Coordinates of C-alpha atoms in Angstrom, one line a residue:
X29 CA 52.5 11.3 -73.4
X30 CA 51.9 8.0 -75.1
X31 CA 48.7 7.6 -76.6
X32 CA 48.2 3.9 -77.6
X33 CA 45.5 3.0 -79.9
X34 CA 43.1 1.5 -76.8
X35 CA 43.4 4.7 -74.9
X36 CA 42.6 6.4 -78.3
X37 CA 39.2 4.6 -79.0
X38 CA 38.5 4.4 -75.4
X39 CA 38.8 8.3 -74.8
X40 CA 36.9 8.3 -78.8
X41 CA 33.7 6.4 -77.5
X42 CA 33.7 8.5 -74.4
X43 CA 33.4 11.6 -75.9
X44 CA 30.8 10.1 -78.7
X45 CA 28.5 9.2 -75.7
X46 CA 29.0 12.5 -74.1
X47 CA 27.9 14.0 -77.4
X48 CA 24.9 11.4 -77.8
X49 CA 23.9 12.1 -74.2
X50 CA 23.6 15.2 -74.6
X51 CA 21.6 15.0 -78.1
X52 CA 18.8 12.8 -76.0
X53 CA 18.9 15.2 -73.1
X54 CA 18.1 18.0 -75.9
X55 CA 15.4 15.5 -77.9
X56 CA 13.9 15.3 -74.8
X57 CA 14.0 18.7 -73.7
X58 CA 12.1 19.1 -77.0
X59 CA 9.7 16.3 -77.1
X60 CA 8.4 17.0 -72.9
X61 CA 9.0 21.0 -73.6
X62 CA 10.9 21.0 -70.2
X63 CA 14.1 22.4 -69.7
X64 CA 14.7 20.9 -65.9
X65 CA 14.4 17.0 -66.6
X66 CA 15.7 16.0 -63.3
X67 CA 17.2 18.0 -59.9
X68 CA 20.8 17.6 -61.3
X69 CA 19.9 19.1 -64.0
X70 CA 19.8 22.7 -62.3
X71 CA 19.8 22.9 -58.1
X72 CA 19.0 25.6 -57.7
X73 CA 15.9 26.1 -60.1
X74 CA 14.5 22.8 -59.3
X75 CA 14.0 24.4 -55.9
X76 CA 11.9 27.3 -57.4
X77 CA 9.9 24.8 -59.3
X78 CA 8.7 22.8 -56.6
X79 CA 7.7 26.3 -54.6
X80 CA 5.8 27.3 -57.9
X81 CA 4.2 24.0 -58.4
X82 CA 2.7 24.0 -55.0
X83 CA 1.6 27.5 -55.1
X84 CA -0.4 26.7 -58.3
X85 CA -2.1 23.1 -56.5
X86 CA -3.0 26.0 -53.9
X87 CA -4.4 28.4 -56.3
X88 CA -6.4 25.1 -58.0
X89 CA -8.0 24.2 -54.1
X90 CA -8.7 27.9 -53.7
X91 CA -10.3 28.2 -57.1
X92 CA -12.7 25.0 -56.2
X93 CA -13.5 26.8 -52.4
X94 CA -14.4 30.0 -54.3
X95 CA -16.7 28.3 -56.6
X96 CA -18.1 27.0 -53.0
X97 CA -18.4 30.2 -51.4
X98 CA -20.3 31.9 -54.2
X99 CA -22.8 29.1 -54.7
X100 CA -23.4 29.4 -50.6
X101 CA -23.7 33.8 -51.0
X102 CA -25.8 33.5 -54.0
X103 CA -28.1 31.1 -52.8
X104 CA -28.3 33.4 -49.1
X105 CA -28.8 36.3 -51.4
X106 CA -31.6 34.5 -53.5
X107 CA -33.3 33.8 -50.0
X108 CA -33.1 37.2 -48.4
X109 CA -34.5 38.8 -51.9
X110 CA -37.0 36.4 -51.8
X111 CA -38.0 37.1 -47.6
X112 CA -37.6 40.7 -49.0
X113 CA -40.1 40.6 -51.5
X114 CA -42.7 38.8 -49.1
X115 CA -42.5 41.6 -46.7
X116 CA -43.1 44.1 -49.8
X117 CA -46.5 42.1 -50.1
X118 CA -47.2 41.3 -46.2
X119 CA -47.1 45.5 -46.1
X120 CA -49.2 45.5 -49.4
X121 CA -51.9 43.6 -47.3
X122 CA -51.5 45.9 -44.3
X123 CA -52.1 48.8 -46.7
X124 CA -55.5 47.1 -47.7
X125 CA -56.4 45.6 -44.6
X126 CA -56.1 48.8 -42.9
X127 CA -58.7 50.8 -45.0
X128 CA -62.2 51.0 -44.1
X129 CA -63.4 49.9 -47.4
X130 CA -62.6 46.1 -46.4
X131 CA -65.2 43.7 -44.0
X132 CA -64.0 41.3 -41.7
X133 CA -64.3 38.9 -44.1
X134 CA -62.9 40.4 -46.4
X135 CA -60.0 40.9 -44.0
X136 CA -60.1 37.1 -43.1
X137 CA -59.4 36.3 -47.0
X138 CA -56.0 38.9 -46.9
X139 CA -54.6 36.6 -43.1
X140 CA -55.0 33.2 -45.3
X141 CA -53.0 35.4 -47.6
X142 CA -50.1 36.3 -45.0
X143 CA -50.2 33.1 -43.3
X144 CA -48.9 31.6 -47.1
X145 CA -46.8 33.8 -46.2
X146 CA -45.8 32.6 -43.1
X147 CA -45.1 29.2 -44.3
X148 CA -42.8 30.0 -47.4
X149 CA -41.1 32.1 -45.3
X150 CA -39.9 29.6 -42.8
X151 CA -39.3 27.2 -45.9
X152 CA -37.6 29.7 -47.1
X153 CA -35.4 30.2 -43.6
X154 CA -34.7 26.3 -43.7
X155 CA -32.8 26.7 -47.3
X156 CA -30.5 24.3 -47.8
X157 CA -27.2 24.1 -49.8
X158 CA -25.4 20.5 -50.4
X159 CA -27.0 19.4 -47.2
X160 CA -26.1 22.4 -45.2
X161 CA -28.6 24.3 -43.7
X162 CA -27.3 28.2 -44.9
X163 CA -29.0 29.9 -42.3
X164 CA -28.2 27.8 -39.5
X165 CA -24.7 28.5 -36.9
X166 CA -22.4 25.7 -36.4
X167 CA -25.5 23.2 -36.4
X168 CA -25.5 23.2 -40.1
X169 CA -27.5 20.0 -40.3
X170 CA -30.7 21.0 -38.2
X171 CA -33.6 23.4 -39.4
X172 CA -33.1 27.2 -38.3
X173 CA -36.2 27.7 -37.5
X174 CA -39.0 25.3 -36.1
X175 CA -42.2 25.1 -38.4
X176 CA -44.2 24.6 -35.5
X177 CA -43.3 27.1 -32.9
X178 CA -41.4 30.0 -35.0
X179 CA -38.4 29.4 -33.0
X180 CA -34.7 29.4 -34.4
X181 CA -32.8 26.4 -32.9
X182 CA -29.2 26.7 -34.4
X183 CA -26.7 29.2 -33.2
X184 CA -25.5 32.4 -34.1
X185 CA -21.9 31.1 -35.1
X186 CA -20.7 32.2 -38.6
X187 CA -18.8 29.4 -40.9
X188 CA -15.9 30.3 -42.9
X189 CA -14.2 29.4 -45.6
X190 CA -10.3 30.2 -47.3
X191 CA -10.5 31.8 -50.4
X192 CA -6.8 32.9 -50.8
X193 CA -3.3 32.7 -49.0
X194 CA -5.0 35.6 -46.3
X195 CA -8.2 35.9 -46.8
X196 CA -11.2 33.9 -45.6
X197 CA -15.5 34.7 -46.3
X198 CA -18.3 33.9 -44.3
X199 CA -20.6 31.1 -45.9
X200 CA -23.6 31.2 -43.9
X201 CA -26.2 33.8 -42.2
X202 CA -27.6 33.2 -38.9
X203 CA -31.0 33.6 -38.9
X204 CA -31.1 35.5 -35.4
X205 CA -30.3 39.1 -37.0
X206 CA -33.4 39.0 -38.4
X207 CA -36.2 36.5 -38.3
X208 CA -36.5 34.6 -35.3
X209 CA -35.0 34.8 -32.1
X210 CA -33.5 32.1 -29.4
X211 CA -35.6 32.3 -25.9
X212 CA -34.5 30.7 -23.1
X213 CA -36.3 27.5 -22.4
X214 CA -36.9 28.0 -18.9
X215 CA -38.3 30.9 -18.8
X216 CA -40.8 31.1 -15.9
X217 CA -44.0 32.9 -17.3
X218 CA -44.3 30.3 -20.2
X219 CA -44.2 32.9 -23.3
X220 CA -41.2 31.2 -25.3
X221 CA -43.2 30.8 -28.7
X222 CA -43.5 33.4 -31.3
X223 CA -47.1 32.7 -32.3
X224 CA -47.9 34.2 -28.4
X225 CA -51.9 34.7 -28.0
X226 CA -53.9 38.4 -29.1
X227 CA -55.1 39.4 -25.6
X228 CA -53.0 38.3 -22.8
X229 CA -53.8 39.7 -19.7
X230 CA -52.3 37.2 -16.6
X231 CA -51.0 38.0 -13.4
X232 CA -48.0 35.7 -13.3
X233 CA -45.9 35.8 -9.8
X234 CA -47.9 38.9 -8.6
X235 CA -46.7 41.0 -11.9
X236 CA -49.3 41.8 -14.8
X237 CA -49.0 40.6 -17.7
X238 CA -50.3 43.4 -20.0
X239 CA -52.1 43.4 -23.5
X240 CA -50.6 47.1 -24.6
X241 CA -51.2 49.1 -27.2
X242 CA -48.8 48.8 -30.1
X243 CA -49.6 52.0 -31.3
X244 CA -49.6 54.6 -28.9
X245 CA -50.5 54.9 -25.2
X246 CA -50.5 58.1 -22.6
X247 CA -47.0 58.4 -20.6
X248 CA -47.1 60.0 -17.5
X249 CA -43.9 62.4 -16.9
X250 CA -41.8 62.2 -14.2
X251 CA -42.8 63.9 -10.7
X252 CA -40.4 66.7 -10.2
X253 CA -39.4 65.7 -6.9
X254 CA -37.5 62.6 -9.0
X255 CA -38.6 59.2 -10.4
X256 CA -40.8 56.7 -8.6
X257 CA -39.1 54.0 -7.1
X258 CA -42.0 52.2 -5.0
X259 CA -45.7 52.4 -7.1
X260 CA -47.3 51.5 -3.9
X261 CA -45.9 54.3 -1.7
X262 CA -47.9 57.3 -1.7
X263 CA -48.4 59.2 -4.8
X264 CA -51.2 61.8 -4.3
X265 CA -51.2 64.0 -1.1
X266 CA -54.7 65.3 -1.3
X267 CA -56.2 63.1 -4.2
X268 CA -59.2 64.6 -6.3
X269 CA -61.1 63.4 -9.1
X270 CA -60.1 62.5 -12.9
X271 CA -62.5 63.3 -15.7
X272 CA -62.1 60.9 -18.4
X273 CA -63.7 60.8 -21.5
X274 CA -63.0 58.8 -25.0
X275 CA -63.6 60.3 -28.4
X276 CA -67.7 61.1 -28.3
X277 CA -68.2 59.0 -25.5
X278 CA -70.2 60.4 -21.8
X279 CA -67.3 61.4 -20.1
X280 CA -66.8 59.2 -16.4
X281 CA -65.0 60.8 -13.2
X282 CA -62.8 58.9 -11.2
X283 CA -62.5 59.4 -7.6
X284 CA -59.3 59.0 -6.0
X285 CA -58.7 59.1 -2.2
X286 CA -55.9 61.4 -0.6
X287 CA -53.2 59.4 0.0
X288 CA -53.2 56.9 -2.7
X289 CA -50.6 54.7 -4.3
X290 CA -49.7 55.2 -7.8
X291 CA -51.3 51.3 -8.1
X292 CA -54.2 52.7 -6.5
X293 CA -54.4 55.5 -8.7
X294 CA -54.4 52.6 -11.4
X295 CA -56.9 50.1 -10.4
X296 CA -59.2 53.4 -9.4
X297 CA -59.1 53.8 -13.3
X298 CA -59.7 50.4 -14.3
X299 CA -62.7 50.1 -12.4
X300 CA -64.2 52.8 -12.6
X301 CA -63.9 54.1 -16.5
X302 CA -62.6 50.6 -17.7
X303 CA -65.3 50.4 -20.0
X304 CA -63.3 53.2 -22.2
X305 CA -59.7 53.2 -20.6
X306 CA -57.0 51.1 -18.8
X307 CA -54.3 52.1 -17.1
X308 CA -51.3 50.2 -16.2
X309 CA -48.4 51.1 -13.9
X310 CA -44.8 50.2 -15.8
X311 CA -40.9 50.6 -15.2
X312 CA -39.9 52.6 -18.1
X313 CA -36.3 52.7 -15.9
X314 CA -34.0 49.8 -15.3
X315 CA -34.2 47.4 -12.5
X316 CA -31.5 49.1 -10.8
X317 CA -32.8 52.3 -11.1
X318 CA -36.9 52.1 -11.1
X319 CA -39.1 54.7 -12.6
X320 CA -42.5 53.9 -12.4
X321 CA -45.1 55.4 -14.6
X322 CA -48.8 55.6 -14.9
X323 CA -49.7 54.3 -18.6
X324 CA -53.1 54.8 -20.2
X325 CA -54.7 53.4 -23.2
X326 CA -57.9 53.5 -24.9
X327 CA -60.3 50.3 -25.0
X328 CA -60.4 49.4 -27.7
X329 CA -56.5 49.8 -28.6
X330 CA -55.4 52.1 -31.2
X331 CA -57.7 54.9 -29.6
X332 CA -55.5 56.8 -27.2
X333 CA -55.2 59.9 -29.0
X334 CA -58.8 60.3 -28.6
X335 CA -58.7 60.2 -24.6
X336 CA -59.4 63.8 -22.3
X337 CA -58.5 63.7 -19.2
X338 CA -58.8 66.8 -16.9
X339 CA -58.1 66.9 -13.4
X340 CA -59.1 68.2 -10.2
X341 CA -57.3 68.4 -7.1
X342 CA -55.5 70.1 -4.7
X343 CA -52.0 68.7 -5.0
X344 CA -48.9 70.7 -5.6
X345 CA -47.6 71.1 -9.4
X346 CA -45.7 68.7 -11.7
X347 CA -47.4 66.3 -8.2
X348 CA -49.6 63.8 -7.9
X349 CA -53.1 64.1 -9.6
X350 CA -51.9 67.4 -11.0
X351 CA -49.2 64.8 -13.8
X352 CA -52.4 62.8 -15.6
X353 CA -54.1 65.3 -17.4
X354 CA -54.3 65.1 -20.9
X355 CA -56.2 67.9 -23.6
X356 CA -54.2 68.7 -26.3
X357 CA -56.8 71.1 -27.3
X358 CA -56.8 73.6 -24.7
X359 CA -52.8 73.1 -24.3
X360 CA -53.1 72.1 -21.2
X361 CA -51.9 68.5 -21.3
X362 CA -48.9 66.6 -19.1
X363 CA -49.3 63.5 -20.1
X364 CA -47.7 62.8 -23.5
X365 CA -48.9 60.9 -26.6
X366 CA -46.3 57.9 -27.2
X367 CA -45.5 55.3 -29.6
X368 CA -42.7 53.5 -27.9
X369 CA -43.0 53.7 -23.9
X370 CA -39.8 51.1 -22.5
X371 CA -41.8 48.4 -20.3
X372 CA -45.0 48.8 -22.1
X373 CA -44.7 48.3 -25.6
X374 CA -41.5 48.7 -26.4
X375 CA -39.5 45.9 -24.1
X376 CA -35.7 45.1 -24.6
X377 CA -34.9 43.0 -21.4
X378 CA -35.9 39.2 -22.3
X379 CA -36.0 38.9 -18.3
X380 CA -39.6 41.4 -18.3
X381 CA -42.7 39.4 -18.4
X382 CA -44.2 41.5 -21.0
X383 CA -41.3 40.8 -23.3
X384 CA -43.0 37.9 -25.6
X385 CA -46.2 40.2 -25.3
X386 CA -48.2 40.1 -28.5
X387 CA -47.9 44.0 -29.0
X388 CA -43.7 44.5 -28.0
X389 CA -43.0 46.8 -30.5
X390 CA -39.4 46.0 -30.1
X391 CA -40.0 41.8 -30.9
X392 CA -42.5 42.7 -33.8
X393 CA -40.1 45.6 -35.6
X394 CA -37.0 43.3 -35.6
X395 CA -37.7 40.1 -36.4
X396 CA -39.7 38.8 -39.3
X397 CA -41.8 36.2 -38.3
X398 CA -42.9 37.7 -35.8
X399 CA -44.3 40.9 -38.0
X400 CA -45.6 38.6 -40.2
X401 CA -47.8 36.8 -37.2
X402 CA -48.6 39.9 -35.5
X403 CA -50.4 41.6 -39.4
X404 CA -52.3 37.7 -40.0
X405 CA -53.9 37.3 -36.5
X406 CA -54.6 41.6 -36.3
X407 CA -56.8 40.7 -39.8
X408 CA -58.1 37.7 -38.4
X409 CA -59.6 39.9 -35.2
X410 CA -60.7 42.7 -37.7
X411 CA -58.3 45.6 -36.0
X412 CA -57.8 47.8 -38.2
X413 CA -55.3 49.7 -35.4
X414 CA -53.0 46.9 -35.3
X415 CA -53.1 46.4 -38.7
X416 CA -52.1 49.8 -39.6
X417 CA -49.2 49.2 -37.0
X418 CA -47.9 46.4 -39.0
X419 CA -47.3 48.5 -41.9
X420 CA -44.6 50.0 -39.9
X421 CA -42.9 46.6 -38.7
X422 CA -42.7 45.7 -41.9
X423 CA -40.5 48.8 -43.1
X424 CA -38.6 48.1 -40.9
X425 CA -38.3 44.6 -41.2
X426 CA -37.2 45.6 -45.0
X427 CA -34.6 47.5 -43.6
X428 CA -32.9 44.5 -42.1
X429 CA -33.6 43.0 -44.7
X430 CA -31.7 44.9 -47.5
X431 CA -28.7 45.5 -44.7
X432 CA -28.3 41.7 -44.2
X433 CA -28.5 42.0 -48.5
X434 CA -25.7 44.6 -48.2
X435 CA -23.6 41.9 -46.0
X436 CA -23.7 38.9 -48.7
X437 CA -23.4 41.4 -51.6
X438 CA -19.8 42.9 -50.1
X439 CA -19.0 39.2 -49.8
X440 CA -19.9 38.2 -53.1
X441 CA -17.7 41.5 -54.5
X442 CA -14.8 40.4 -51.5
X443 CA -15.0 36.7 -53.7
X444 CA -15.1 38.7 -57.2
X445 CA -11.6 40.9 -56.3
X446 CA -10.2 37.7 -54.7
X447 CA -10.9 35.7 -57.9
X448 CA -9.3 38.3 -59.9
X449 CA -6.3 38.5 -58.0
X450 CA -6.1 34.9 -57.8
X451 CA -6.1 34.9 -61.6
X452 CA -3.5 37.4 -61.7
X453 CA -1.0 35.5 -59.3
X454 CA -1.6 32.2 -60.8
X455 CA -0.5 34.1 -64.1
X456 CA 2.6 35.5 -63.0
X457 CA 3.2 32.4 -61.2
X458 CA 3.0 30.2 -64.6
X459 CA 5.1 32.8 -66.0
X460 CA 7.8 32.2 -63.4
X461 CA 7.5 28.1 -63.6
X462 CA 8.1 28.4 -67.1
X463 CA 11.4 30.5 -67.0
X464 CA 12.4 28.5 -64.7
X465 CA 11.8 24.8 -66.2
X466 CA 10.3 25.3 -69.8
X467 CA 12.6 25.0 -72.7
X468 CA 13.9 27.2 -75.4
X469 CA 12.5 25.3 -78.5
X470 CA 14.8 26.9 -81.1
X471 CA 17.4 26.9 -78.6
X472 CA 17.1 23.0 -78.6
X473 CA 16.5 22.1 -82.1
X474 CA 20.0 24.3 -82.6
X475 CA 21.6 22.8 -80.2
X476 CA 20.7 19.5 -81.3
X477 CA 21.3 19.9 -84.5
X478 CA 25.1 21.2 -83.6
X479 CA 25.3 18.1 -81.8
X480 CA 24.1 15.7 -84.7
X481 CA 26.9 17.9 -86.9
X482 CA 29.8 16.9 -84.3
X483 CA 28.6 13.1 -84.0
X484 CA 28.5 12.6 -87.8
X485 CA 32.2 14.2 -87.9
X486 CA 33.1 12.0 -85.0
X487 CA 31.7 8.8 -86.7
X488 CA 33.8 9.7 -90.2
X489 CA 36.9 10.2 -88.3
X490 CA 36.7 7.3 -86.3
X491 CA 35.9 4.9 -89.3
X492 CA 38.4 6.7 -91.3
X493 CA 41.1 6.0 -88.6
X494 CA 40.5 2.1 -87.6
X495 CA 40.3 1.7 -91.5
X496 CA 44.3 2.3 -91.1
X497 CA 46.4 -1.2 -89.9
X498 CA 49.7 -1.3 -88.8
X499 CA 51.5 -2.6 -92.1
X500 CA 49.7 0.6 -93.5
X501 CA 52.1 2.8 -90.9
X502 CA 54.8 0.5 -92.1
X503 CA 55.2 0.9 -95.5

């Protein structure tokens, strides 16, 4: 092979700039810390890189809607501690208003009290968070609950946000599970506010609308011959008379004429002892399947344990007459003393006209607002009865409360272990990215170095050789 002096220096400078290339790829491998400077560089880890880069963008976004989900729990837990600690006090002020130290004034200085109450409560309800109302549904931009009527206008739709690769948390609380409830507008007796009237007695579309007693009432059993479907067929056979008689009260008989209706029965007790009792004729069954009852309750309310009835007629037992006595004394009672009768005062179908009753145990136990109207207006009237009722609702209504407090406190932990494990994969991710494209610093100071050592040795022997002419080959 010929090698002429062109080919010589041409092939010379070829391999200096190989060498000089390679000494700025490694200066910059140094100066940027990178190992992978471009795709050419290394395929097949360039590939990995771009994976790990947009994994950590992810982990940056998720980081940011973390921070977002916390600030929404906290300030849901903030409110519900808060509602908690006002029911603490609205039973406080049952305690007291209950107690027959207290005058009706006195009692009238505790409902100012709970209707404070009432207002910071719904201000509390309508919190908002960046402009979002946190106890709202989907309609995050209107008040929960209306100031004015006590009703809750959003919807019961949960919001969530992404907090990792697979997991999402719930950002809001609808206000439904336990404050306020939604009614349906077009409801036919009228009763769709929460703040619904003391005494309601109205005969709406021939059924009675009832003012029960909250506390307790006397439940007829069942006949034995099976449940009543028709309370204006034939109850008594040979009817009889009814001695009732309330606490110390003169005792009042009740005639009732052979053949009559269980609403006879009824409106027989209402006229004649009304002045100590009334009696009411509810389905504690279902529509489908009716059982009517005969309910009594002392007037005033809150007095039913003090009623004795004893009866006199000639019906067959576990009949008729023979299923409203009452005397717990002499043992010889079959009417029972309850708290909860279904269609009295304790109503679950929203489609029963007692439903938005003042005294429906089930409205006033479960929702907050409702308790807190039912204790102000009971001081307001000076009964104590009701009053003393209220102390229940509101355990209860605490007992929402701290589940609904258990709900955002898993979520708060759920964002906690998220946030950790986020940290963790964003490590190990970092971890990767740099094995993959960081550079060895001492690596690439000794490689550099190697290649300064060759290009100075390639510079000497090149200027030593073109130093040489051709007369010095000659000689």
């Amino acid at each position: 092979m010929k090698v002429t002096t062109g080919f010589f220096y041409k092939t010379f400078i070829n391999d200096m700039n190989t060498q000089i290339e390679a000494m700025y790829k490694a200066q910059k491998q140094l100066t940027t810390g990178k190992r992978v400077l471009s795709p050419s560089d290394d395929p097949v880890a360039i590939s990995r890189i771009v994976k790990y880069k947009t994994e950590l963008s992810a982990l940056d976004e998720y980081s940011r809607v973390i921070d977002t989900a916390k600030i929404y729990n906290s300030s849901l837990e903030t409110a519900i501690n808060d509602l908690k600690n006002m029911a603490i006090k609205a039973k406080q002020y049952a305690v007291n208003g209950s107690t027959d130290t207290l005058s009706a004034t006195d009692r009238l200085a505790l409902a100012q009290e709970v209707d404070t109450l009432i207002q910071r409560s719904i201000e509390t309800i309508n919190t908002k968070v960046s402009g979002r109302y946190i106890f709202g549904g989907y309609k995050a931009d209107t008040p929960p609950v209306n100031s004015t009527t006590g009703l809750y206008q959003s919807d019961t739709n949960l919001q969530y946000l992404d907090i990792s690769f697979f997991l999402d948390v719930a950002v809001n609380l609808p206000a439904t599970e336990f404050f306020t409830y939604q009614v349906d507008p077009t409801d036919p007796y009228g009763n769709i506010k929460v703040f619904t009237p003391y005494n309601q007695t109205v005969t709406t579309s021939g059924t009675q609308l009832h003012d029960a007693d909250p506390l307790s009432a006397l439940l007829m059993p069942q006949p034995s011959g099976g449940a009543i479907t028709d309370p204006t067929a034939g109850f008594t056979t040979n009817g009889g008379t009814l001695t009732i008689q309330l606490g110390d009260n003169e005792s009042v008989s009740v005639t009732i004429s052979s053949g009559a209706s269980l609403n006879d029965v009824r409106d027989a007790i209402n006229s004649q002892a009304g002045d100590y009792v009334k009696a009411w004729v509810v389905n504690v069954g279902t529509s489908g399947s009716p059982d009517y009852r005969l309910v009594i309750n002392s007037v005033p309310n809150g007095k039913s344990d003090k009623i004795r009835i004893q009866v006199s007629t000639t019906d067959a037992a576990n009949t008729g007459l023979n299923l409203l006595s009452y005397n717990p004394d002499s043992g010889s009672s079959t009417m029972s003393l309850e708290g909860n009768i279904n269609g009295y005062n304790y109503i679950t179908d929203p489609t029963d006209p007692n439903y938005y009753s003042f005294n429906n145990n089930y409205l006033n136990e479960n929702y907050y607002l409702r308790a807190l109207y039912f204790l102000k207006v009971a001081l307001e009237n000076n009964d104590q009865g009701r009053i003393q009722k209220a102390v229940d609702y509101f355990d209860k209504i605490a007992d929402k409360l701290y589940k609904q407090q258990s709900i955002i406190g898993a979520r708060l932990n759920k964002i906690e272990s998220i946030t950790d494990y986020n940290l963790e994969v964003k490590t190990n991710t970092n971890q990767n990215l740099s094995n993959d494209q960081d550079a060895d610093a001492l690596q690439v100071i000794s490689e550099l170095n190697q290649r300064m050592t060759v290009l100075q040795a390639m510079r000497v022997t090149l200027t030593d050789f073109f130093r040489n002419n051709l007369f010095d080959f000659l000689r």
